[in-house]
Short mmCIF file of C-alpha atoms (C1' of nucleotides) in Angstrom, two decimals:
data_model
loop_
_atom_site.label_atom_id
_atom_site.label_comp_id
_atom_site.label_asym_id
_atom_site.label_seq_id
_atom_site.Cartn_x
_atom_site.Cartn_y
_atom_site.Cartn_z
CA UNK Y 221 90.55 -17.52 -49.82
CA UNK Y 222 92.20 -14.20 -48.76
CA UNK Y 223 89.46 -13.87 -46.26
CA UNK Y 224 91.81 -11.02 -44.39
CA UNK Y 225 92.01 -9.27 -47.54
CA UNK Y 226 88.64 -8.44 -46.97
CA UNK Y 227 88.79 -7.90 -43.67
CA UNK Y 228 91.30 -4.99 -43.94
CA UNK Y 229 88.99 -3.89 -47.32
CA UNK Y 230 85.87 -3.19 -45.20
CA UNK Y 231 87.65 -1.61 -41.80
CA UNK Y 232 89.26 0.74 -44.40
CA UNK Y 233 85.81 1.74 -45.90
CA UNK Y 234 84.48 2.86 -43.08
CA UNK Y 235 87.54 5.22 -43.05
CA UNK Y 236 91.18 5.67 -43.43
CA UNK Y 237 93.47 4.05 -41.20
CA UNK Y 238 97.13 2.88 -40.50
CA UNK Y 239 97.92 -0.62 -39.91
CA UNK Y 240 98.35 -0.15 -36.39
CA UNK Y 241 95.03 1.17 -35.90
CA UNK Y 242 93.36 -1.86 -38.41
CA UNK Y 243 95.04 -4.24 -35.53
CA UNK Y 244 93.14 -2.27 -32.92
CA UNK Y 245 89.95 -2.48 -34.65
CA UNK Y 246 90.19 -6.27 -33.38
CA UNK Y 247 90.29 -5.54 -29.78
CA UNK Y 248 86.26 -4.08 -30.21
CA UNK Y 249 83.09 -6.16 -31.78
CA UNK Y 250 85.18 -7.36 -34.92
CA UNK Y 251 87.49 -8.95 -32.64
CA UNK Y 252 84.51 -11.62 -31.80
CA UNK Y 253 84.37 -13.31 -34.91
CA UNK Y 254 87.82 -12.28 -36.93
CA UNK Y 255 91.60 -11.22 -35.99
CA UNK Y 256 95.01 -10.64 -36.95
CA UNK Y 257 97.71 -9.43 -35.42
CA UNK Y 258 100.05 -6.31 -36.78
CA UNK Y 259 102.42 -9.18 -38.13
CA UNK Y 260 100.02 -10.40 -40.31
CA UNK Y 261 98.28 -6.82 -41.36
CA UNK Y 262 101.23 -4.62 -42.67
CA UNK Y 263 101.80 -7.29 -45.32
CA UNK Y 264 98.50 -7.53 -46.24
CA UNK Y 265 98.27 -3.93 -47.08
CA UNK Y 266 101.43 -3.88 -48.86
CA UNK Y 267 99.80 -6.65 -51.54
CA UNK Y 268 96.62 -4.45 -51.11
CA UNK Y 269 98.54 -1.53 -52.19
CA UNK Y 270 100.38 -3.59 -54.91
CA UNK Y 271 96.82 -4.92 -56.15
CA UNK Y 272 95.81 -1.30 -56.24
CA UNK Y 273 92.86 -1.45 -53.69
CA UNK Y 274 94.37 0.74 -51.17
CA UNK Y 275 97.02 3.52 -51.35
CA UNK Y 276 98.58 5.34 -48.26
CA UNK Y 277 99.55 8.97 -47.37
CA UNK Y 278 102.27 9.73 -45.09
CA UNK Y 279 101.51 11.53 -42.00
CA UNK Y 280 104.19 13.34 -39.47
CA UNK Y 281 103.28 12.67 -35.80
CA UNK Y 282 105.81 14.52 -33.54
CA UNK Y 283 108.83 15.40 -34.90
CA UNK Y 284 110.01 11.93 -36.90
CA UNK Y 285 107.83 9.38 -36.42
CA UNK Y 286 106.03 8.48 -40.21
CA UNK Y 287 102.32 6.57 -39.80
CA UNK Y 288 101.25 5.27 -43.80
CA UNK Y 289 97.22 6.49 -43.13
CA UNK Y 290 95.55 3.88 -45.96
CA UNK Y 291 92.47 4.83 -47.75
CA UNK Y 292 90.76 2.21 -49.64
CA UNK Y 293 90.01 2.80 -53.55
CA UNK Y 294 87.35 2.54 -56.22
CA UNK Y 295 88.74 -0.46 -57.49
CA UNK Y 296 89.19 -1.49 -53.82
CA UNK Y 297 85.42 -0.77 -52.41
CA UNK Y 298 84.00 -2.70 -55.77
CA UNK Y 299 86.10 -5.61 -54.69
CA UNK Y 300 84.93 -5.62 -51.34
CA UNK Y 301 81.16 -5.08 -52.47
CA UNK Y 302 81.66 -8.06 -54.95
CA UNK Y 303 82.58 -10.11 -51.97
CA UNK Y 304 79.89 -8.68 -49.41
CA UNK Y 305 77.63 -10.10 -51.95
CA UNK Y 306 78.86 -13.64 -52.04
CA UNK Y 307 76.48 -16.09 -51.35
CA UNK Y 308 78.71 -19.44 -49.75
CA UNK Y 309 78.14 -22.57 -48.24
CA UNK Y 310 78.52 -23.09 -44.88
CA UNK Y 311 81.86 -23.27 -43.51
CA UNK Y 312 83.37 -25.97 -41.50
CA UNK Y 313 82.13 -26.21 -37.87
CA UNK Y 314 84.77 -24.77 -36.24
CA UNK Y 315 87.64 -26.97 -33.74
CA UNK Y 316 87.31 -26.66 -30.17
CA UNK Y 317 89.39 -28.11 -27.22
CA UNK Y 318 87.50 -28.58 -24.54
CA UNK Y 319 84.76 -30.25 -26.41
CA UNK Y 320 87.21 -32.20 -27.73
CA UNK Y 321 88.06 -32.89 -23.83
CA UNK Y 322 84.98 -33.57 -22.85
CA UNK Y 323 84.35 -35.97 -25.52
CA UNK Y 324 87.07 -38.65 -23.92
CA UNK Y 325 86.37 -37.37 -20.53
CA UNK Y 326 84.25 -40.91 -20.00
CA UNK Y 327 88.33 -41.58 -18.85
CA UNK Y 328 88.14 -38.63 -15.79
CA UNK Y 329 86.39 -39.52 -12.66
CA UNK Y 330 83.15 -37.26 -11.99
CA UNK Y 331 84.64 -34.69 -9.97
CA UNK Y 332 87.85 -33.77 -12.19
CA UNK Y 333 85.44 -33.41 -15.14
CA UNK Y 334 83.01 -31.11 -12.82
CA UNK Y 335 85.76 -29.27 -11.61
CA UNK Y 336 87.10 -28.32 -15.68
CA UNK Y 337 82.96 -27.41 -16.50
CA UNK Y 338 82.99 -25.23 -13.51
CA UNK Y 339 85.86 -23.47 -14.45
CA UNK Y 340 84.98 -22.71 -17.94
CA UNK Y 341 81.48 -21.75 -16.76
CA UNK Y 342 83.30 -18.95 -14.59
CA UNK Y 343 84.56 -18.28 -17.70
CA UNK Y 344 82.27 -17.57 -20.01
CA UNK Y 345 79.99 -16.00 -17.23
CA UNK Y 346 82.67 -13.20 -17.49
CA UNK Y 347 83.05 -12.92 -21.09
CA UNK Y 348 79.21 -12.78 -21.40
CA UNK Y 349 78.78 -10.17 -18.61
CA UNK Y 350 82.09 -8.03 -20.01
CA UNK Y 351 79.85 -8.74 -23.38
CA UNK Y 352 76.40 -7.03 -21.20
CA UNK Y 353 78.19 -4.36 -20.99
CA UNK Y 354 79.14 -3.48 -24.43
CA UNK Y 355 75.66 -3.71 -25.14
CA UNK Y 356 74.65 -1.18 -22.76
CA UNK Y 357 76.30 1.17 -25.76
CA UNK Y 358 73.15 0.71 -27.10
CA UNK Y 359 70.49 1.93 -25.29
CA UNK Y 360 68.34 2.88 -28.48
CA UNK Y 361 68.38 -1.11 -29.48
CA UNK Y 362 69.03 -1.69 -33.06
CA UNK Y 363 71.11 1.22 -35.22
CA UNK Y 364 69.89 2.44 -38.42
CA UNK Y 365 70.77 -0.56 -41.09
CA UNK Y 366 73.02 1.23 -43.29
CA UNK Y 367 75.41 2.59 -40.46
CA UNK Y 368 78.64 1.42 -39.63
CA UNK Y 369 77.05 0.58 -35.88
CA UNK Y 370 74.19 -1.52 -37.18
CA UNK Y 371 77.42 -4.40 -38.13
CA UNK Y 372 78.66 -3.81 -34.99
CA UNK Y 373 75.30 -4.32 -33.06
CA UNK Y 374 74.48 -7.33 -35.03
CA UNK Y 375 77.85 -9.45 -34.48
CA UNK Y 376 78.02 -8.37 -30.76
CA UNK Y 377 74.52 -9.86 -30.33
CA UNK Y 378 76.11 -12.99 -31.87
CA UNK Y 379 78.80 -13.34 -29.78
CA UNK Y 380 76.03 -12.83 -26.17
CA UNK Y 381 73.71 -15.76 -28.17
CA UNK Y 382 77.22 -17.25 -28.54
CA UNK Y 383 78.24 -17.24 -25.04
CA UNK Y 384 74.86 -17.91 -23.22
CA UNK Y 385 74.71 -21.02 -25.66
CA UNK Y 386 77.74 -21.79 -24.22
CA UNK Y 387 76.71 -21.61 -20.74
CA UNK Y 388 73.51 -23.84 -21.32
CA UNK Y 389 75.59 -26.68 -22.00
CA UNK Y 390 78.26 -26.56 -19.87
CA UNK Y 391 75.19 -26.36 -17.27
CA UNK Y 392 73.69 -29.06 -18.74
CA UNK Y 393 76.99 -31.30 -18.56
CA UNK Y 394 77.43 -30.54 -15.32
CA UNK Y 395 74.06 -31.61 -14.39
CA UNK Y 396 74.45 -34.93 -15.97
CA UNK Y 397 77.68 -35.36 -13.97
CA UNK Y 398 76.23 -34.48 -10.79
CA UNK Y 399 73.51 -36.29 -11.02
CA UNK Y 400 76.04 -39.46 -11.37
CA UNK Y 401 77.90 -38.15 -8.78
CA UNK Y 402 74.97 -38.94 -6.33
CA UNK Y 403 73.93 -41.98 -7.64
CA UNK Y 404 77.20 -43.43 -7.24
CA UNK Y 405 77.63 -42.02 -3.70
CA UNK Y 406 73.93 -43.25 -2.74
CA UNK Y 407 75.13 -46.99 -3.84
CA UNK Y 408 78.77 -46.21 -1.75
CA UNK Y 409 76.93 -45.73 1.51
CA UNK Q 215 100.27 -27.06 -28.65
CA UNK Q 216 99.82 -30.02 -30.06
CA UNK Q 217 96.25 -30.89 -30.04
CA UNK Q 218 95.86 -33.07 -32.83
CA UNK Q 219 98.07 -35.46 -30.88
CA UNK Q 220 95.60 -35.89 -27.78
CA UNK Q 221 92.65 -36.39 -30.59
CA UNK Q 222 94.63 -39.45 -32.01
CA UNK Q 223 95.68 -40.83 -28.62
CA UNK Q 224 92.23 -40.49 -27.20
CA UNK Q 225 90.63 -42.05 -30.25
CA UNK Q 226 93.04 -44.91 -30.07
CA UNK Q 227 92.43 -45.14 -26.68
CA UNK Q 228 88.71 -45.86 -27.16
CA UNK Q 229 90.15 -49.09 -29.52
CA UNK Q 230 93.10 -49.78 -31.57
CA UNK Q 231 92.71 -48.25 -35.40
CA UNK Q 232 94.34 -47.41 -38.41
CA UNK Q 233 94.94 -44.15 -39.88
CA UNK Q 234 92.21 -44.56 -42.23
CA UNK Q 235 90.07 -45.44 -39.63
CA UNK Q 236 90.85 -42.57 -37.33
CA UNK Q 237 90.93 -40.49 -40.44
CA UNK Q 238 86.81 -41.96 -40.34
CA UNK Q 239 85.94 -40.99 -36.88
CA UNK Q 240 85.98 -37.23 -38.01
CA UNK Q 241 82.77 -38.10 -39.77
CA UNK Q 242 80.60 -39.00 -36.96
CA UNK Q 243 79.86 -36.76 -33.69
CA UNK Q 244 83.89 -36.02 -32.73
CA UNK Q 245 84.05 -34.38 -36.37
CA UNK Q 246 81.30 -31.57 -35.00
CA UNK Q 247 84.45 -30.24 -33.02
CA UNK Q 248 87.53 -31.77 -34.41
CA UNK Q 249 89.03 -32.66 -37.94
CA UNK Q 250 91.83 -33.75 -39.80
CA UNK Q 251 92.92 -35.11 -43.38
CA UNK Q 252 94.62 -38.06 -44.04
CA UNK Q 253 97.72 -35.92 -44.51
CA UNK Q 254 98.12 -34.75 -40.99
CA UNK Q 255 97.21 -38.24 -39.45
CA UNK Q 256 100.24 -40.17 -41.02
CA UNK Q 257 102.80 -38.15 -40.08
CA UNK Q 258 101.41 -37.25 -36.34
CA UNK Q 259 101.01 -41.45 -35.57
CA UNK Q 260 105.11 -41.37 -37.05
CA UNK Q 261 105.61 -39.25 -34.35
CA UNK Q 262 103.74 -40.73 -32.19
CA UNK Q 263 105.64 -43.75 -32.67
CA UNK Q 264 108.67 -42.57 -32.33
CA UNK Q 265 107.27 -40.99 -28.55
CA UNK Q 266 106.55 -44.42 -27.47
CA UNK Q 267 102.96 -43.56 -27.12
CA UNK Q 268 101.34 -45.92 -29.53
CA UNK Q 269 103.04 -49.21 -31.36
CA UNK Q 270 101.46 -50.98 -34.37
CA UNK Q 271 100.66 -54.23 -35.88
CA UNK Q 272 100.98 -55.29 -39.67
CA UNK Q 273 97.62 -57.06 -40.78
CA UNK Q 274 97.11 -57.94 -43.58
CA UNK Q 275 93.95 -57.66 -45.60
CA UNK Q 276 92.90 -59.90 -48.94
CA UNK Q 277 96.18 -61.41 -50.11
CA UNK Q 278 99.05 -58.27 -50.03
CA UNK Q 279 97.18 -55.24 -48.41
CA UNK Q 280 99.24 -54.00 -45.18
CA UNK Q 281 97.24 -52.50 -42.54
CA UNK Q 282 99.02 -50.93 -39.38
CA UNK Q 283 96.68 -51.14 -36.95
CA UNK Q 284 98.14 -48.70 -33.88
CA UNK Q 285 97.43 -49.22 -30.26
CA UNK Q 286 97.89 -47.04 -27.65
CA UNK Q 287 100.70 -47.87 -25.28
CA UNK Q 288 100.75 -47.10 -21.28
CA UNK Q 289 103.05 -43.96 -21.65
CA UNK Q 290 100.67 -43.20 -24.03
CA UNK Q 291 97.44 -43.19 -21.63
CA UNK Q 292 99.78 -41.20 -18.91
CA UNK Q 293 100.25 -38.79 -21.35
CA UNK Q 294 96.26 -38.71 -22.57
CA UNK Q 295 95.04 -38.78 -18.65
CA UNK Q 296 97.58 -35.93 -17.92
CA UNK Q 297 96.07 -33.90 -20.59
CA UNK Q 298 92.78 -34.58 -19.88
CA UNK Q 299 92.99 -33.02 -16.26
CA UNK Q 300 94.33 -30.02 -17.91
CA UNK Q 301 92.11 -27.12 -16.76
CA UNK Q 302 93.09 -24.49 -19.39
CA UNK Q 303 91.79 -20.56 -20.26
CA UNK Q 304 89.34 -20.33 -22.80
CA UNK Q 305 90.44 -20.31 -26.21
CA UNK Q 306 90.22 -17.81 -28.66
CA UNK Q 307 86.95 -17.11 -30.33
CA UNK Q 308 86.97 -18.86 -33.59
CA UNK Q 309 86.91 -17.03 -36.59
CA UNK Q 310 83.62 -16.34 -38.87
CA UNK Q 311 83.14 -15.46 -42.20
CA UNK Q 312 79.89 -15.00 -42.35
CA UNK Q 313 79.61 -12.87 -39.29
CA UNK Q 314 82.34 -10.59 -40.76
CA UNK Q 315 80.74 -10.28 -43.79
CA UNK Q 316 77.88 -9.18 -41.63
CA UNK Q 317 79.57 -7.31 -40.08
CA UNK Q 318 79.96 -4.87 -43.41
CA UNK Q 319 76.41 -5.34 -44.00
CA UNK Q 320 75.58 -1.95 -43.97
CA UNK Q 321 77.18 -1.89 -47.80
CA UNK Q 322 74.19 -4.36 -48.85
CA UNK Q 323 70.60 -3.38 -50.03
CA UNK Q 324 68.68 -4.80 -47.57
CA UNK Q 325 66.90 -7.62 -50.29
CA UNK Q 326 70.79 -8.73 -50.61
CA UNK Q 327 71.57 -9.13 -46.99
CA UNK Q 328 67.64 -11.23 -46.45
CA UNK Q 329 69.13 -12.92 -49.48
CA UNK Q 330 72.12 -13.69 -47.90
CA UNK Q 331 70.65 -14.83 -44.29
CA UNK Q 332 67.60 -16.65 -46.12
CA UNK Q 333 70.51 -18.81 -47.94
CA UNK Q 334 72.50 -19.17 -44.43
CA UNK Q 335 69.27 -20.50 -42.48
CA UNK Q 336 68.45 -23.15 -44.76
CA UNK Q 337 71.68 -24.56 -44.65
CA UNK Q 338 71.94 -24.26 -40.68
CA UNK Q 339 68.46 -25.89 -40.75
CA UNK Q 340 69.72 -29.20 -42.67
CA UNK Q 341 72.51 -29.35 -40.50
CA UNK Q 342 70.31 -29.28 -37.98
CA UNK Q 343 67.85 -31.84 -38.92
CA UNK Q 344 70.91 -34.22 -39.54
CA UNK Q 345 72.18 -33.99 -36.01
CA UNK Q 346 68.91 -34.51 -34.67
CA UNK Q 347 68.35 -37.32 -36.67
CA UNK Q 348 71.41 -38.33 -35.00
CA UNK Q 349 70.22 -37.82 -31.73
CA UNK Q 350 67.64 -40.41 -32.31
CA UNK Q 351 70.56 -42.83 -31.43
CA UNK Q 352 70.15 -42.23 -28.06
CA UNK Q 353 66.36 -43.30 -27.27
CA UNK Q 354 67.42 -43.92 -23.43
CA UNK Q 355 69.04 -40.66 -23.06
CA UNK Q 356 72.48 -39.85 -21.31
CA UNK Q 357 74.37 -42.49 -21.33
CA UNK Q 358 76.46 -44.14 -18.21
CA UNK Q 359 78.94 -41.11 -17.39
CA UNK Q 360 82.07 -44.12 -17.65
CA UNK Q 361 81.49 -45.03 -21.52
CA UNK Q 362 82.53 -43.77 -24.53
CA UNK Q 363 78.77 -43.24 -25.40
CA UNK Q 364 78.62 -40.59 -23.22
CA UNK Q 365 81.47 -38.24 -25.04
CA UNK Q 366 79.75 -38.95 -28.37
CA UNK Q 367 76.30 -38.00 -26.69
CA UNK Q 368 77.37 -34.63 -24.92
CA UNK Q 369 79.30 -33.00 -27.82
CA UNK Q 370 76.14 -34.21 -30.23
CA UNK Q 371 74.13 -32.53 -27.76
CA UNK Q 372 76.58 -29.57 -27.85
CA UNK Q 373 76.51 -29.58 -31.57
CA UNK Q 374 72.45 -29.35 -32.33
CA UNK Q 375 72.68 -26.15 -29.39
CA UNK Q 376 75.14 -24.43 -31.55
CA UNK Q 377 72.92 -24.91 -34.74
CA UNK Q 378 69.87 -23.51 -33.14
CA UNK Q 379 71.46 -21.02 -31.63
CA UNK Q 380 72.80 -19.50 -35.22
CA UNK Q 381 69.28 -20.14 -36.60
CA UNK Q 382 68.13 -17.90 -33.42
CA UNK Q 383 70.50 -14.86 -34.90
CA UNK Q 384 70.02 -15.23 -38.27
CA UNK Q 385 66.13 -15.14 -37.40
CA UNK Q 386 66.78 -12.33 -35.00
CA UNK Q 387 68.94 -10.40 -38.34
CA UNK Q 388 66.43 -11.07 -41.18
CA UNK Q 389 63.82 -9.67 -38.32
CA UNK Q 390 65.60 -6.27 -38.48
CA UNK Q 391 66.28 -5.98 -41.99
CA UNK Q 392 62.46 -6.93 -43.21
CA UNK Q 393 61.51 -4.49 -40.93
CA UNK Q 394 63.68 -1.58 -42.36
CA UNK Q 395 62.68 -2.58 -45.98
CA UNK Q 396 59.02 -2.43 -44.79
CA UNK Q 397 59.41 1.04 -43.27
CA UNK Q 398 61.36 2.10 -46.47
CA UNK Q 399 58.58 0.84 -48.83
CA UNK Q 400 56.48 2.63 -46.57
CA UNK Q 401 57.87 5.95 -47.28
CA UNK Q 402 58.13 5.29 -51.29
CA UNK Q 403 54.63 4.72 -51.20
"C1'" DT I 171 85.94 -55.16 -65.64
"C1'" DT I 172 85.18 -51.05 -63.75
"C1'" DC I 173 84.02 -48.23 -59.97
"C1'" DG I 174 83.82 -46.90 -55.23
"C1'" DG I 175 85.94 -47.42 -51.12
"C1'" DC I 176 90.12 -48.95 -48.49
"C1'" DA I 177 94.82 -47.88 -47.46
"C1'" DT I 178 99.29 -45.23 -46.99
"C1'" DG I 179 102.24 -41.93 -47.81
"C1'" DT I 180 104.72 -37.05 -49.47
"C1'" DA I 181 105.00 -32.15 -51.26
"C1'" DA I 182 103.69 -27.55 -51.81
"C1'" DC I 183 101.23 -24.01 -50.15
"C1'" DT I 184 98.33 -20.88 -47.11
"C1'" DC I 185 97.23 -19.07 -42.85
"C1'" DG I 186 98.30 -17.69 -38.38
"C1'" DT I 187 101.29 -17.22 -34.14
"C1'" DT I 188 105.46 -16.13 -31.66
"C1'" DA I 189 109.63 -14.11 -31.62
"C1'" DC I 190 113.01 -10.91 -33.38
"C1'" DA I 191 114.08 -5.97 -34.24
"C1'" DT I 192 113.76 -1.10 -33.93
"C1'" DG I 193 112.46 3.30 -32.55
"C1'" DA I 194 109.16 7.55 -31.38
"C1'" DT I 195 105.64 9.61 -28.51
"C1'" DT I 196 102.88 10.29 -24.59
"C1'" DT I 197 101.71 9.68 -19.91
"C1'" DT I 198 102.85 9.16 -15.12
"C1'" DA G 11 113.20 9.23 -15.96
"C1'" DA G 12 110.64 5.27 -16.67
"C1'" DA G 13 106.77 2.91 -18.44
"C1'" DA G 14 103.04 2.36 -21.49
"C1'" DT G 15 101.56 2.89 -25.88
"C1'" DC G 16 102.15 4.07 -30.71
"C1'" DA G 17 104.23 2.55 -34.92
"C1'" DT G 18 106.35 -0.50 -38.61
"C1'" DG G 19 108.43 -4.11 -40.21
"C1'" DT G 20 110.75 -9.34 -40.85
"C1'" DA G 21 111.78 -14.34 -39.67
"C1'" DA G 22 110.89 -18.81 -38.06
"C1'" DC G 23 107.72 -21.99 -36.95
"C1'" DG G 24 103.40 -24.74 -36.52
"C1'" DA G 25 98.90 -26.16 -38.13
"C1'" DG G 26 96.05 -27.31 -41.77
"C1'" DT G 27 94.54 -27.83 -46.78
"C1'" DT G 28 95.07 -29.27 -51.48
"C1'" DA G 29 97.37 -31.76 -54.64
"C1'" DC G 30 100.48 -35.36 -55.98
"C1'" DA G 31 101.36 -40.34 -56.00
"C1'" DT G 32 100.47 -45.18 -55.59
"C1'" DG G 33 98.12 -49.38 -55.25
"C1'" DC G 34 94.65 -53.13 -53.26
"C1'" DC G 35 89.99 -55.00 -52.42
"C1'" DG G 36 85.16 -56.06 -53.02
"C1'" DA G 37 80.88 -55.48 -55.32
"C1'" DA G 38 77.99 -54.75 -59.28
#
DNA sequence: TTCGGCATGTAACTCGTTACATGATTTT
DNA sequence: AAAATCATGTAACGAGTTACATGCCGAA
């Protein structure tokens, strides 16, 4: 599906970068919902470059050191629009371990299994909050729709929904095993 | 890390199966946060096997069909229960396409991109409406914290969140975008 | 008798991660 | 002078998907 090929194809049309810099990119809002590391990116752009959708200039930093600055092309930004505009079915719900956990956790007893909730709601309380704080970038709510900041507004509002859905159910679980937790220690005494 | 290997022992902890019928279990509730083909199952229960985690029996079905049915052996619940206490960091955030397409949105009239979500929220609201038919399984609510009842009924519950969350976004996105064509229209006028 | 589901396997390929490898530049 | 960061690449491995390959069983 090439799905990084478009990746690196829209990071490079908001403006020229080197690889190195595309891997940073990840470390910001993108980074909730797609990465790569540099191991994976400099060999994407060299197909890029062979595919004609990008082409690089060489800049001198210092003395020696060479950094390839890509820029992305015509032929480049009409295969990333032609993509943007793709209309797909929904992809497959995504794996996760710990739900995976917690579905044969029946086999724990009640306080191992509150003990591993508690400690992913710590968590994901700090994600969120680091997450809180991002936001507060954005003290005039919603940027205009056709900036580069209105994508990054959008999928960092995703990833808060993300994490206080997150938090509801852990909560939730850990209700449910507390409320065993009692009953069982009501019958004990 | 392996994980694919705790799925299979936990599932044939819950009863013995075949590969085909693990290779099943992905359909129901589990498959909200886990998957695999038919391809990965056969050769994980050969290793498996050869760990001295699960052993099999040859049944035979109709007149030559051979069946191996696997169960789980007791080095093979040590090993499950061991990973099953494992408290470990969160993972990382799973990858999105649509969010990263999003993400580029700015490139998109705005009638492409309500297109685009439109298409996204009726498909997140038949998912939805499946899983809560599901849900109807469980008239009596949560069931006893020590059967396997429970697992299926938390990560169904965990599922339809996750759903309504993403409905809440991409209601929350085709908010912002109907009201920027509005104001545009506005100005035309 | 034919079709859908049951049943088991392997091979080729894609995607992604970790490790290997090297070296320059900037900051402390 | 050392450490952190910038910068670019390759190799080996693991996980997962699609395709290849085969054949039985039960129901319509």
């Amino acid at each position: 599906m090439r799905t990084l090929k478009f990746a690196v194809l829209g990071l490079l049309n908001r403006r020229p970068m080197t690889g190195y810099e595309i891997g940073k990119e990840f470390d910001y809002e993108l980074g909730q919902f797609w990465n790569a590391k540099h191991s994976q990116i400099y060999p994407e752009l060299k197909k890029l470059l062979d595919e004609g959708l990008v082409v690089f200039d060489v800049e001198i930093s210092g003395d020696i050191l060479e950094k390839k600055r890509y820029t992305i092309t015509e032929k480049g930004q009409l295969e990333l629009l032609k993509w943007l505009h793709k209309d797909e079915p929904l992809e497959k719900t995504p794996k996760d371990i710990f739900r995976l956990r917690m579905y044969f956790s029946n086999n724990l007893d009640l306080e191992s299994r509150i003990h591993l909730l508690e400690s992913q709601l710590i968590q994901h309380e700090k994600r969120l909050s680091i997450l809180n704080k991002t936001m507060e970038q954005y003290p005039e709510g919603v940027p205009p729709h056709d900036t580069d900041r209105f994508g990054d507004f959008i999928v960092l509002e995703s990833a808060i929904m993300r994490e206080e859905y997150a938090i509801e159910w852990i909560k939730k679980c850990m209700g449910y095993c507390k409320a065993a937790l009692e009953k069982e220690q009501g019958k004990t005494k």
